[in-house]
Amino acid sequence: MPARFPSWAWVSGLTVGAVAAVTFLAVQADQGPHPTVSATARTPSAHPSSPKPSAPAAVPSGSGTGRRVVYSLSQKRVWLVDASDAARRTFAVWPGTVSPDPGTYEVGTRAEDPIRGSDGVQIERVVYFTREDGVSVAFSNAVDGSSPPPPAPGAKTGGIRLPKADGAAMWAFATAGTTVAVVG
């Protein structure tokens, strides 16, 4: 007759395994994506559907220290910076029509499942960090990986659209409480 383990032994084993898996994933997320520059880094042009390759710039001075997301309004670019102040990833973005003021913010709520963005496009991995002019400002990517359509005249959109792969990297990096430094 096979040996039987008590139910508490199974539960304990599963709990230890789950804690180990979560710890492993947390360490990986804290280290961020390993490439220092995406080989497919893109810069949005005047027409949002035709990004062009560009050489990534250094993390902007005056963006703080430590682990943070840095968003440059003028460069339309984001950096994921680790605790040692090294840029783990940088990529171009398509900003909405409402921009946050330069300053330091904190990631608040996040929404992983697809929702409809203010531009009508299905988006996912939404990372909210402030409100400006009555509009929520957040990083997100389109479910289908597309760039945002041109906004309707007078529309207020606070979404900062990321390429799909960069949206996944942002989601893994920018957990609740992560600092977001917005620079001019």
C-alpha positions as protocol buffer text, in pm:
chain_id: "A"
residue {
  index: 1
  type: MET
  ca { x: 0 y: 0 z: 0 }
}
residue {
  index: 2
  type: PRO
  ca { x: 146 y: 342 z: -94 }
}
residue {
  index: 3
  type: ALA
  ca { x: 247 y: 578 z: 187 }
}
residue {
  index: 4
  type: ARG
  ca { x: 5 y: 862 z: 250 }
}
residue {
  index: 5
  type: PHE
  ca { x: 115 y: 1206 z: 348 }
}
residue {
  index: 6
  type: PRO
  ca { x: -100 y: 1409 z: 584 }
}
residue {
  index: 7
  type: SER
  ca { x: -289 y: 1697 z: 419 }
}
residue {
  index: 8
  type: TRP
  ca { x: -89 y: 1954 z: 617 }
}
residue {
  index: 9
  type: ALA
  ca { x: 230 y: 1824 z: 452 }
}
residue {
  index: 10
  type: TRP
  ca { x: 86 y: 1886 z: 104 }
}
residue {
  index: 11
  type: VAL
  ca { x: -31 y: 2234 z: 199 }
}
residue {
  index: 12
  type: SER
  ca { x: 306 y: 2317 z: 356 }
}
residue {
  index: 13
  type: GLY
  ca { x: 491 y: 2192 z: 48 }
}
residue {
  index: 14
  type: LEU
  ca { x: 272 y: 2393 z: -187 }
}
residue {
  index: 15
  type: THR
  ca { x: 310 y: 2704 z: 30 }
}
residue {
  index: 16
  type: VAL
  ca { x: 690 y: 2676 z: 34 }
}
residue {
  index: 17
  type: GLY
  ca { x: 692 y: 2631 z: -345 }
}
residue {
  index: 18
  type: ALA
  ca { x: 466 y: 2932 z: -398 }
}
residue {
  index: 19
  type: VAL
  ca { x: 677 y: 3154 z: -171 }
}
residue {
  index: 20
  type: ALA
  ca { x: 992 y: 3048 z: -357 }
}
residue {
  index: 21
  type: ALA
  ca { x: 833 y: 3125 z: -695 }
}
residue {
  index: 22
  type: VAL
  ca { x: 708 y: 3467 z: -583 }
}
residue {
  index: 23
  type: THR
  ca { x: 1048 y: 3551 z: -433 }
}
residue {
  index: 24
  type: PHE
  ca { x: 1223 y: 3453 z: -756 }
}
residue {
  index: 25
  type: LEU
  ca { x: 986 y: 3668 z: -965 }
}
residue {
  index: 26
  type: ALA
  ca { x: 1017 y: 3964 z: -726 }
}
residue {
  index: 27
  type: VAL
  ca { x: 1397 y: 3955 z: -750 }
}
residue {
  index: 28
  type: GLN
  ca { x: 1379 y: 3942 z: -1130 }
}
residue {
  index: 29
  type: ALA
  ca { x: 1130 y: 4232 z: -1141 }
}
residue {
  index: 30
  type: ASP
  ca { x: 1346 y: 4441 z: -907 }
}
residue {
  index: 31
  type: GLN
  ca { x: 1645 y: 4390 z: -1134 }
}
residue {
  index: 32
  type: GLY
  ca { x: 1437 y: 4499 z: -1432 }
}
residue {
  index: 33
  type: PRO
  ca { x: 1488 y: 4394 z: -1791 }
}
residue {
  index: 34
  type: HIS
  ca { x: 1857 y: 4332 z: -1862 }
}
residue {
  index: 35
  type: PRO
  ca { x: 1914 y: 4502 z: -2197 }
}
residue {
  index: 36
  type: THR
  ca { x: 2045 y: 4853 z: -2141 }
}
residue {
  index: 37
  type: VAL
  ca { x: 1903 y: 4964 z: -2473 }
}
residue {
  index: 38
  type: SER
  ca { x: 1638 y: 4808 z: -2687 }
}
residue {
  index: 39
  type: ALA
  ca { x: 1775 y: 4722 z: -3028 }
}
residue {
  index: 40
  type: THR
  ca { x: 1445 y: 4839 z: -3168 }
}
residue {
  index: 41
  type: ALA
  ca { x: 1430 y: 5169 z: -2982 }
}
residue {
  index: 42
  type: ARG
  ca { x: 1196 y: 5403 z: -3162 }
}
residue {
  index: 43
  type: THR
  ca { x: 1125 y: 5772 z: -3152 }
}
residue {
  index: 44
  type: PRO
  ca { x: 777 y: 5895 z: -3233 }
}
residue {
  index: 45
  type: SER
  ca { x: 761 y: 6132 z: -3524 }
}
residue {
  index: 46
  type: ALA
  ca { x: 499 y: 6393 z: -3605 }
}
residue {
  index: 47
  type: HIS
  ca { x: 287 y: 6110 z: -3741 }
}
residue {
  index: 48
  type: PRO
  ca { x: 232 y: 5861 z: -3457 }
}
residue {
  index: 49
  type: SER
  ca { x: 221 y: 5554 z: -3680 }
}
residue {
  index: 50
  type: SER
  ca { x: 570 y: 5596 z: -3825 }
}
residue {
  index: 51
  type: PRO
  ca { x: 829 y: 5581 z: -3546 }
}
residue {
  index: 52
  type: LYS
  ca { x: 1192 y: 5618 z: -3650 }
}
residue {
  index: 53
  type: PRO
  ca { x: 1501 y: 5459 z: -3494 }
}
residue {
  index: 54
  type: SER
  ca { x: 1717 y: 5687 z: -3285 }
}
residue {
  index: 55
  type: ALA
  ca { x: 2022 y: 5665 z: -3064 }
}
residue {
  index: 56
  type: PRO
  ca { x: 1910 y: 5647 z: -2703 }
}
residue {
  index: 57
  type: ALA
  ca { x: 2008 y: 5934 z: -2482 }
}
residue {
  index: 58
  type: ALA
  ca { x: 2152 y: 5916 z: -2132 }
}
residue {
  index: 59
  type: VAL
  ca { x: 1918 y: 5927 z: -1834 }
}
residue {
  index: 60
  type: PRO
  ca { x: 1831 y: 6297 z: -1791 }
}
residue {
  index: 61
  type: SER
  ca { x: 2017 y: 6478 z: -1515 }
}
residue {
  index: 62
  type: GLY
  ca { x: 1796 y: 6606 z: -1239 }
}
residue {
  index: 63
  type: SER
  ca { x: 1571 y: 6298 z: -1256 }
}
residue {
  index: 64
  type: GLY
  ca { x: 1660 y: 6182 z: -906 }
}
residue {
  index: 65
  type: THR
  ca { x: 1844 y: 5876 z: -786 }
}
residue {
  index: 66
  type: GLY
  ca { x: 1766 y: 5514 z: -716 }
}
residue {
  index: 67
  type: ARG
  ca { x: 1514 y: 5280 z: -874 }
}
residue {
  index: 68
  type: ARG
  ca { x: 1265 y: 5482 z: -1080 }
}
residue {
  index: 69
  type: VAL
  ca { x: 1088 y: 5539 z: -1409 }
}
residue {
  index: 70
  type: VAL
  ca { x: 1207 y: 5855 z: -1584 }
}
residue {
  index: 71
  type: TYR
  ca { x: 978 y: 6018 z: -1842 }
}
residue {
  index: 72
  type: SER
  ca { x: 1116 y: 6304 z: -2053 }
}
residue {
  index: 73
  type: LEU
  ca { x: 844 y: 6524 z: -2201 }
}
residue {
  index: 74
  type: SER
  ca { x: 1076 y: 6689 z: -2455 }
}
residue {
  index: 75
  type: GLN
  ca { x: 1240 y: 6365 z: -2571 }
}
residue {
  index: 76
  type: LYS
  ca { x: 918 y: 6159 z: -2562 }
}
residue {
  index: 77
  type: ARG
  ca { x: 1125 y: 5885 z: -2402 }
}
residue {
  index: 78
  type: VAL
  ca { x: 1117 y: 5666 z: -2091 }
}
residue {
  index: 79
  type: TRP
  ca { x: 1401 y: 5506 z: -1895 }
}
residue {
  index: 80
  type: LEU
  ca { x: 1364 y: 5220 z: -1646 }
}
residue {
  index: 81
  type: VAL
  ca { x: 1642 y: 5290 z: -1396 }
}
residue {
  index: 82
  type: ASP
  ca { x: 1758 y: 5034 z: -1138 }
}
residue {
  index: 83
  type: ALA
  ca { x: 1867 y: 5095 z: -777 }
}
residue {
  index: 84
  type: SER
  ca { x: 2229 y: 5153 z: -887 }
}
residue {
  index: 85
  type: ASP
  ca { x: 2114 y: 5436 z: -1120 }
}
residue {
  index: 86
  type: ALA
  ca { x: 2183 y: 5230 z: -1434 }
}
residue {
  index: 87
  type: ALA
  ca { x: 1931 y: 5250 z: -1717 }
}
residue {
  index: 88
  type: ARG
  ca { x: 1801 y: 4897 z: -1770 }
}
residue {
  index: 89
  type: ARG
  ca { x: 1586 y: 4989 z: -2068 }
}
residue {
  index: 90
  type: THR
  ca { x: 1495 y: 5301 z: -2264 }
}
residue {
  index: 91
  type: PHE
  ca { x: 1234 y: 5349 z: -2534 }
}
residue {
  index: 92
  type: ALA
  ca { x: 1041 y: 5615 z: -2720 }
}
residue {
  index: 93
  type: VAL
  ca { x: 673 y: 5673 z: -2640 }
}
residue {
  index: 94
  type: TRP
  ca { x: 366 y: 5839 z: -2789 }
}
residue {
  index: 95
  type: PRO
  ca { x: 232 y: 6090 z: -2534 }
}
residue {
  index: 96
  type: GLY
  ca { x: -134 y: 6183 z: -2501 }
}
residue {
  index: 97
  type: THR
  ca { x: -264 y: 6537 z: -2535 }
}
residue {
  index: 98
  type: VAL
  ca { x: -245 y: 6601 z: -2158 }
}
residue {
  index: 99
  type: SER
  ca { x: 105 y: 6595 z: -2010 }
}
residue {
  index: 100
  type: PRO
  ca { x: 194 y: 6578 z: -1641 }
}
residue {
  index: 101
  type: ASP
  ca { x: 387 y: 6867 z: -1491 }
}
residue {
  index: 102
  type: PRO
  ca { x: 757 y: 6799 z: -1431 }
}
residue {
  index: 103
  type: GLY
  ca { x: 804 y: 6653 z: -1085 }
}
residue {
  index: 104
  type: THR
  ca { x: 812 y: 6331 z: -888 }
}
residue {
  index: 105
  type: TYR
  ca { x: 514 y: 6098 z: -870 }
}
residue {
  index: 106
  type: GLU
  ca { x: 444 y: 5747 z: -752 }
}
residue {
  index: 107
  type: VAL
  ca { x: 278 y: 5456 z: -932 }
}
residue {
  index: 108
  type: GLY
  ca { x: -66 y: 5414 z: -781 }
}
residue {
  index: 109
  type: THR
  ca { x: -311 y: 5171 z: -929 }
}
residue {
  index: 110
  type: ARG
  ca { x: -244 y: 4937 z: -1218 }
}
residue {
  index: 111
  type: ALA
  ca { x: -476 y: 4748 z: -1454 }
}
residue {
  index: 112
  type: GLU
  ca { x: -336 y: 4449 z: -1643 }
}
residue {
  index: 113
  type: ASP
  ca { x: -650 y: 4333 z: -1824 }
}
residue {
  index: 114
  type: PRO
  ca { x: -757 y: 4503 z: -2147 }
}
residue {
  index: 115
  type: ILE
  ca { x: -974 y: 4814 z: -2121 }
}
residue {
  index: 116
  type: ARG
  ca { x: -1078 y: 5077 z: -2374 }
}
residue {
  index: 117
  type: GLY
  ca { x: -844 y: 5377 z: -2375 }
}
residue {
  index: 118
  type: SER
  ca { x: -961 y: 5736 z: -2407 }
}
residue {
  index: 119
  type: ASP
  ca { x: -872 y: 5714 z: -2778 }
}
residue {
  index: 120
  type: GLY
  ca { x: -1105 y: 5415 z: -2825 }
}
residue {
  index: 121
  type: VAL
  ca { x: -823 y: 5160 z: -2863 }
}
residue {
  index: 122
  type: GLN
  ca { x: -808 y: 4844 z: -2649 }
}
residue {
  index: 123
  type: ILE
  ca { x: -512 y: 4889 z: -2411 }
}
residue {
  index: 124
  type: GLU
  ca { x: -349 y: 4673 z: -2144 }
}
residue {
  index: 125
  type: ARG
  ca { x: -90 y: 4696 z: -1867 }
}
residue {
  index: 126
  type: VAL
  ca { x: -205 y: 5041 z: -1757 }
}
residue {
  index: 127
  type: VAL
  ca { x: 27 y: 5199 z: -1497 }
}
residue {
  index: 128
  type: TYR
  ca { x: -137 y: 5509 z: -1344 }
}
residue {
  index: 129
  type: PHE
  ca { x: 80 y: 5769 z: -1172 }
}
residue {
  index: 130
  type: THR
  ca { x: -105 y: 6105 z: -1161 }
}
residue {
  index: 131
  type: ARG
  ca { x: -401 y: 6315 z: -1271 }
}
residue {
  index: 132
  type: GLU
  ca { x: -360 y: 6634 z: -1468 }
}
residue {
  index: 133
  type: ASP
  ca { x: -637 y: 6872 z: -1574 }
}
residue {
  index: 134
  type: GLY
  ca { x: -896 y: 6615 z: -1459 }
}
residue {
  index: 135
  type: VAL
  ca { x: -743 y: 6338 z: -1674 }
}
residue {
  index: 136
  type: SER
  ca { x: -567 y: 6024 z: -1548 }
}
residue {
  index: 137
  type: VAL
  ca { x: -211 y: 5999 z: -1677 }
}
residue {
  index: 138
  type: ALA
  ca { x: -74 y: 5649 z: -1727 }
}
residue {
  index: 139
  type: PHE
  ca { x: 162 y: 5434 z: -1929 }
}
residue {
  index: 140
  type: SER
  ca { x: 0 y: 5160 z: -2139 }
}
residue {
  index: 141
  type: ASN
  ca { x: 30 y: 4964 z: -2461 }
}
residue {
  index: 142
  type: ALA
  ca { x: -227 y: 4875 z: -2724 }
}
residue {
  index: 143
  type: VAL
  ca { x: -340 y: 4513 z: -2709 }
}
residue {
  index: 144
  type: ASP
  ca { x: -270 y: 4479 z: -3082 }
}
residue {
  index: 145
  type: GLY
  ca { x: 65 y: 4661 z: -3053 }
}
residue {
  index: 146
  type: SER
  ca { x: -45 y: 4957 z: -3266 }
}
residue {
  index: 147
  type: SER
  ca { x: 51 y: 5320 z: -3217 }
}
residue {
  index: 148
  type: PRO
  ca { x: -228 y: 5552 z: -3109 }
}
residue {
  index: 149
  type: PRO
  ca { x: -450 y: 5713 z: -3369 }
}
residue {
  index: 150
  type: PRO
  ca { x: -434 y: 6092 z: -3400 }
}
residue {
  index: 151
  type: PRO
  ca { x: -654 y: 6237 z: -3124 }
}
residue {
  index: 152
  type: ALA
  ca { x: -987 y: 6392 z: -3209 }
}
residue {
  index: 153
  type: PRO
  ca { x: -972 y: 6773 z: -3209 }
}
residue {
  index: 154
  type: GLY
  ca { x: -999 y: 6901 z: -2853 }
}
residue {
  index: 155
  type: ALA
  ca { x: -974 y: 6551 z: -2700 }
}
residue {
  index: 156
  type: LYS
  ca { x: -801 y: 6517 z: -2364 }
}
residue {
  index: 157
  type: THR
  ca { x: -601 y: 6195 z: -2352 }
}
residue {
  index: 158
  type: GLY
  ca { x: -361 y: 6115 z: -2068 }
}
residue {
  index: 159
  type: GLY
  ca { x: -233 y: 5785 z: -2200 }
}
residue {
  index: 160
  type: ILE
  ca { x: 138 y: 5756 z: -2269 }
}
residue {
  index: 161
  type: ARG
  ca { x: 143 y: 5475 z: -2524 }
}
residue {
  index: 162
  type: LEU
  ca { x: 433 y: 5231 z: -2530 }
}
residue {
  index: 163
  type: PRO
  ca { x: 533 y: 4972 z: -2788 }
}
residue {
  index: 164
  type: LYS
  ca { x: 398 y: 4632 z: -2678 }
}
residue {
  index: 165
  type: ALA
  ca { x: 731 y: 4479 z: -2565 }
}
residue {
  index: 166
  type: ASP
  ca { x: 815 y: 4795 z: -2372 }
}
residue {
  index: 167
  type: GLY
  ca { x: 468 y: 4786 z: -2215 }
}
residue {
  index: 168
  type: ALA
  ca { x: 549 y: 4440 z: -2079 }
}
residue {
  index: 169
  type: ALA
  ca { x: 882 y: 4565 z: -1942 }
}
residue {
  index: 170
  type: MET
  ca { x: 711 y: 4868 z: -1782 }
}
residue {
  index: 171
  type: TRP
  ca { x: 448 y: 4641 z: -1625 }
}
residue {
  index: 172
  type: ALA
  ca { x: 715 y: 4417 z: -1469 }
}
residue {
  index: 173
  type: PHE
  ca { x: 921 y: 4714 z: -1346 }
}
residue {
  index: 174
  type: ALA
  ca { x: 669 y: 4978 z: -1233 }
}
residue {
  index: 175
  type: THR
  ca { x: 491 y: 4815 z: -942 }
}
residue {
  index: 176
  type: ALA
  ca { x: 273 y: 5015 z: -702 }
}
residue {
  index: 177
  type: GLY
  ca { x: 485 y: 5269 z: -516 }
}
residue {
  index: 178
  type: THR
  ca { x: 757 y: 5295 z: -782 }
}
residue {
  index: 179
  type: THR
  ca { x: 883 y: 5652 z: -830 }
}
residue {
  index: 180
  type: VAL
  ca { x: 806 y: 5820 z: -1162 }
}
residue {
  index: 181
  type: ALA
  ca { x: 1026 y: 6124 z: -1234 }
}
residue {
  index: 182
  type: VAL
  ca { x: 887 y: 6351 z: -1506 }
}
residue {
  index: 183
  type: VAL
  ca { x: 1139 y: 6593 z: -1657 }
}
residue {
  index: 184
  type: GLY
  ca { x: 1092 y: 6868 z: -1916 }
}
